[in-house]
Coordinates of N, CA, C and O in Angstrom, one line a residue:
M513 N 12.3 -24.5 -6.4 CA 12.3 -22.9 -6.5 C 11.5 -23.0 -8.0 O 11.7 -24.0 -8.7
E514 N 10.1 -22.7 -7.7 CA 9.4 -22.5 -9.2 C 10.3 -21.4 -10.2 O 10.7 -20.3 -9.5
R515 N 10.4 -22.0 -11.4 CA 10.9 -20.7 -12.3 C 10.6 -20.4 -13.5 O 10.1 -21.8 -14.4
V516 N 10.9 -19.3 -14.1 CA 10.0 -19.3 -15.4 C 11.3 -18.7 -17.0 O 12.1 -17.6 -16.0
A517 N 10.9 -18.7 -17.8 CA 12.2 -18.9 -18.4 C 10.6 -17.1 -19.1 O 9.7 -17.3 -19.2
V518 N 11.9 -15.8 -19.6 CA 11.1 -14.7 -19.4 C 11.9 -13.9 -20.8 O 12.5 -14.8 -21.4
R519 N 10.7 -13.4 -21.5 CA 11.3 -12.8 -22.5 C 11.7 -11.4 -22.4 O 11.0 -9.9 -21.8
S520 N 13.3 -11.1 -22.4 CA 14.3 -9.8 -21.7 C 15.3 -9.9 -22.2 O 15.9 -11.2 -22.7
T521 N 16.4 -8.9 -23.1 CA 16.9 -9.0 -23.7 C 18.1 -9.3 -22.4 O 19.4 -9.6 -23.0
E522 N 18.2 -9.0 -21.4 CA 19.0 -9.0 -20.2 C 18.8 -10.2 -19.3 O 19.5 -10.9 -18.7
I523 N 17.6 -10.3 -18.9 CA 16.9 -11.4 -18.1 C 16.6 -13.1 -18.9 O 15.6 -12.9 -19.8
A524 N 17.2 -13.9 -18.6 CA 16.5 -15.3 -19.1 C 15.6 -16.4 -18.2 O 14.6 -16.6 -18.9
I525 N 15.8 -15.7 -17.0 CA 14.9 -17.0 -16.3 C 14.8 -16.1 -14.7 O 15.7 -16.1 -14.1
V526 N 13.4 -15.7 -14.1 CA 13.2 -15.9 -13.0 C 12.5 -17.1 -12.5 O 11.6 -17.5 -12.9
G527 N 12.8 -17.1 -10.9 CA 12.7 -18.1 -9.9 C 12.1 -17.3 -8.7 O 12.5 -16.4 -8.2
Y528 N 11.4 -18.3 -8.0 CA 10.8 -18.0 -6.6 C 10.3 -19.3 -5.9 O 10.1 -20.1 -6.5
E529 N 11.0 -18.8 -4.5 CA 10.8 -19.8 -3.6 C 9.8 -19.3 -2.7 O 10.0 -17.9 -1.5
A530 N 8.3 -19.5 -2.4 CA 7.5 -18.7 -1.8 C 8.1 -18.8 -0.2 O 7.8 -18.4 0.5
S531 N 8.4 -20.4 0.1 CA 8.8 -20.5 1.5 C 9.6 -19.4 2.4 O 9.7 -18.7 3.7
S532 N 10.7 -18.9 1.4 CA 11.8 -17.7 2.3 C 11.6 -16.5 1.3 O 12.3 -15.6 1.4
K533 N 10.3 -16.5 0.8 CA 10.6 -14.9 -0.3 C 11.4 -14.8 -0.9 O 11.6 -14.0 -0.9
T534 N 12.3 -16.0 -1.5 CA 13.4 -15.6 -2.3 C 13.3 -15.6 -4.0 O 12.6 -16.4 -4.1
L535 N 13.6 -14.7 -4.6 CA 13.4 -14.0 -6.0 C 15.0 -14.5 -6.3 O 16.0 -13.7 -6.4
E536 N 14.8 -15.1 -7.4 CA 15.9 -15.6 -7.7 C 16.1 -14.9 -9.5 O 14.9 -15.4 -10.5
V537 N 17.1 -14.1 -10.1 CA 17.3 -13.8 -10.9 C 18.3 -14.2 -12.0 O 19.5 -13.8 -11.5
A538 N 17.9 -14.8 -13.3 CA 19.1 -15.1 -14.1 C 19.6 -14.4 -15.0 O 18.7 -14.5 -15.9
F539 N 20.6 -13.9 -15.3 CA 20.6 -12.8 -16.1 C 21.4 -13.8 -17.3 O 22.1 -15.0 -17.3
R540 N 21.6 -13.8 -18.8 CA 21.5 -13.8 -20.2 C 23.3 -14.1 -19.8 O 23.8 -15.0 -20.6
N541 N 23.9 -13.1 -19.0 CA 25.1 -13.4 -19.2 C 25.7 -14.3 -18.3 O 27.3 -14.4 -17.6
G542 N 24.8 -14.9 -17.5 CA 25.7 -16.0 -16.8 C 25.2 -16.0 -15.3 O 25.3 -16.7 -14.6
S543 N 25.5 -14.5 -14.9 CA 25.2 -14.4 -13.4 C 23.8 -14.3 -12.7 O 22.9 -14.8 -13.4
V544 N 24.0 -14.5 -11.7 CA 22.5 -15.5 -10.8 C 22.9 -14.7 -10.0 O 23.6 -14.9 -9.0
Y545 N 21.5 -14.0 -9.4 CA 21.3 -13.5 -7.7 C 20.3 -13.6 -7.4 O 18.7 -14.0 -8.2
H546 N 20.2 -14.3 -6.2 CA 19.0 -13.9 -5.0 C 18.9 -13.0 -3.9 O 19.3 -12.4 -3.8
Y547 N 17.1 -12.5 -4.4 CA 16.6 -11.5 -3.7 C 15.7 -11.9 -2.9 O 15.1 -12.7 -2.3
E548 N 16.2 -11.3 -1.1 CA 15.3 -11.7 -0.6 C 14.3 -10.7 0.6 O 13.9 -9.6 -0.1
Q549 N 13.3 -11.8 0.8 CA 11.6 -10.9 1.1 C 11.4 -10.6 0.8 O 10.5 -9.5 0.5
V550 N 11.2 -10.6 -0.5 CA 10.3 -10.5 -2.0 C 8.7 -10.9 -1.6 O 8.6 -12.0 -1.4
P551 N 7.8 -9.9 -2.0 CA 6.6 -10.7 -1.8 C 5.8 -11.7 -2.9 O 6.8 -11.2 -4.0
P552 N 5.4 -12.2 -2.2 CA 4.5 -13.7 -3.7 C 3.9 -12.2 -4.8 O 4.4 -13.0 -5.9
E553 N 3.3 -11.4 -4.6 CA 2.6 -10.9 -5.3 C 3.4 -10.1 -6.2 O 3.2 -9.7 -7.5
M554 N 4.7 -9.6 -5.6 CA 5.2 -8.8 -6.6 C 6.0 -9.7 -7.9 O 6.0 -9.4 -8.9
F555 N 6.4 -10.9 -7.1 CA 6.7 -11.8 -8.3 C 5.9 -12.4 -9.3 O 6.4 -12.2 -10.6
Q556 N 4.7 -11.9 -8.8 CA 3.5 -12.6 -10.6 C 3.6 -11.1 -11.2 O 3.8 -11.5 -12.3
Q557 N 3.6 -10.3 -10.2 CA 4.1 -8.8 -11.1 C 4.9 -8.7 -12.3 O 4.8 -8.2 -13.5
F558 N 5.7 -9.0 -11.4 CA 7.6 -9.5 -12.2 C 7.1 -9.8 -14.0 O 7.6 -9.5 -14.5
I559 N 6.8 -11.1 -13.4 CA 6.6 -12.5 -14.8 C 5.8 -12.0 -15.7 O 5.6 -11.9 -16.8
K560 N 4.4 -11.0 -14.9 CA 3.5 -10.7 -16.0 C 3.9 -9.1 -16.5 O 3.2 -8.8 -17.0
A561 N 4.9 -8.5 -16.2 CA 5.3 -7.1 -16.7 C 5.6 -7.1 -18.5 O 6.1 -7.5 -18.5
D562 N 5.2 -5.8 -18.7 CA 5.0 -5.6 -19.9 C 6.6 -5.3 -20.3 O 6.9 -6.0 -21.6
S563 N 7.6 -5.1 -19.3 CA 9.2 -4.9 -19.6 C 9.8 -6.0 -18.1 O 9.5 -4.5 -17.2
I564 N 10.3 -6.7 -18.6 CA 10.6 -7.4 -17.3 C 12.0 -6.5 -17.0 O 12.2 -6.5 -15.8
G565 N 12.7 -5.8 -17.7 CA 13.8 -5.6 -17.3 C 13.2 -4.2 -17.0 O 13.9 -3.5 -15.7
L566 N 12.6 -3.4 -16.9 CA 12.2 -2.4 -16.5 C 11.4 -2.2 -15.5 O 11.8 -1.8 -14.3
Y567 N 10.5 -3.2 -15.3 CA 10.4 -3.9 -13.7 C 11.1 -4.1 -12.9 O 11.4 -3.5 -11.3
F568 N 12.2 -4.8 -13.2 CA 13.4 -5.2 -12.5 C 13.9 -3.7 -12.0 O 14.2 -4.0 -10.7
A569 N 14.5 -2.9 -13.0 CA 15.1 -1.9 -12.5 C 14.7 -1.2 -11.2 O 14.9 -0.2 -10.8
D570 N 12.8 -0.8 -11.6 CA 12.3 -0.1 -11.0 C 11.7 -0.8 -9.7 O 11.5 0.8 -8.4
K571 N 11.5 -1.6 -9.6 CA 10.9 -1.9 -8.1 C 11.6 -3.3 -7.1 O 11.8 -3.5 -6.1
I572 N 12.4 -3.7 -7.9 CA 13.7 -5.0 -7.3 C 15.2 -4.8 -7.1 O 15.6 -4.8 -5.9
K573 N 16.0 -4.1 -8.1 CA 16.8 -4.0 -8.0 C 17.9 -3.5 -6.9 O 18.7 -4.2 -6.1
T574 N 17.2 -2.3 -6.2 CA 17.8 -1.8 -5.2 C 16.9 -1.6 -3.9 O 17.3 -1.5 -3.1
A575 N 15.9 -2.3 -4.1 CA 14.4 -2.5 -3.1 C 14.8 -3.4 -2.2 O 14.3 -3.4 -1.1
F576 N 15.5 -4.7 -2.4 CA 15.8 -5.7 -1.3 C 17.4 -5.9 -1.5 O 18.2 -6.0 -2.1
P577 N 17.8 -6.8 -0.8 CA 19.6 -6.9 -0.5 C 19.4 -8.5 -1.1 O 18.5 -9.3 -1.6
Y578 N 20.6 -8.5 -1.4 CA 20.8 -9.3 -2.4 C 21.8 -10.2 -2.5 O 22.8 -9.8 -1.6
T579 N 22.1 -11.3 -2.9 CA 23.4 -12.3 -2.4 C 23.8 -12.5 -4.5 O 22.9 -13.0 -5.1
K580 N 24.6 -12.3 -5.2 CA 25.2 -13.0 -6.4 C 25.6 -14.5 -5.8 O 26.9 -14.4 -5.4
I581 N 24.7 -15.3 -7.0 CA 25.2 -17.2 -6.6 C 26.2 -17.6 -7.3 O 27.0 -18.1 -7.4
H582 N 26.3 -16.7 -9.1 CA 27.0 -16.9 -10.1 C 28.0 -15.9 -10.5 O 27.1 -14.6 -10.2

């Protein structure tokens, strides 16, 4: 899984596995979530967004099924 540290007050690291279209979001509080069926272009937009937190809240948080890992 490709992981990238991001500049955000709540999100620390974002990862993506292209073969399964799984987006991993690791929060600064230690929680880690996997979001399913996220298109690769959305991952690219996410990590390049002016506000990682706003992009996550608006486009990802409730739009995809997820599993809490930690």
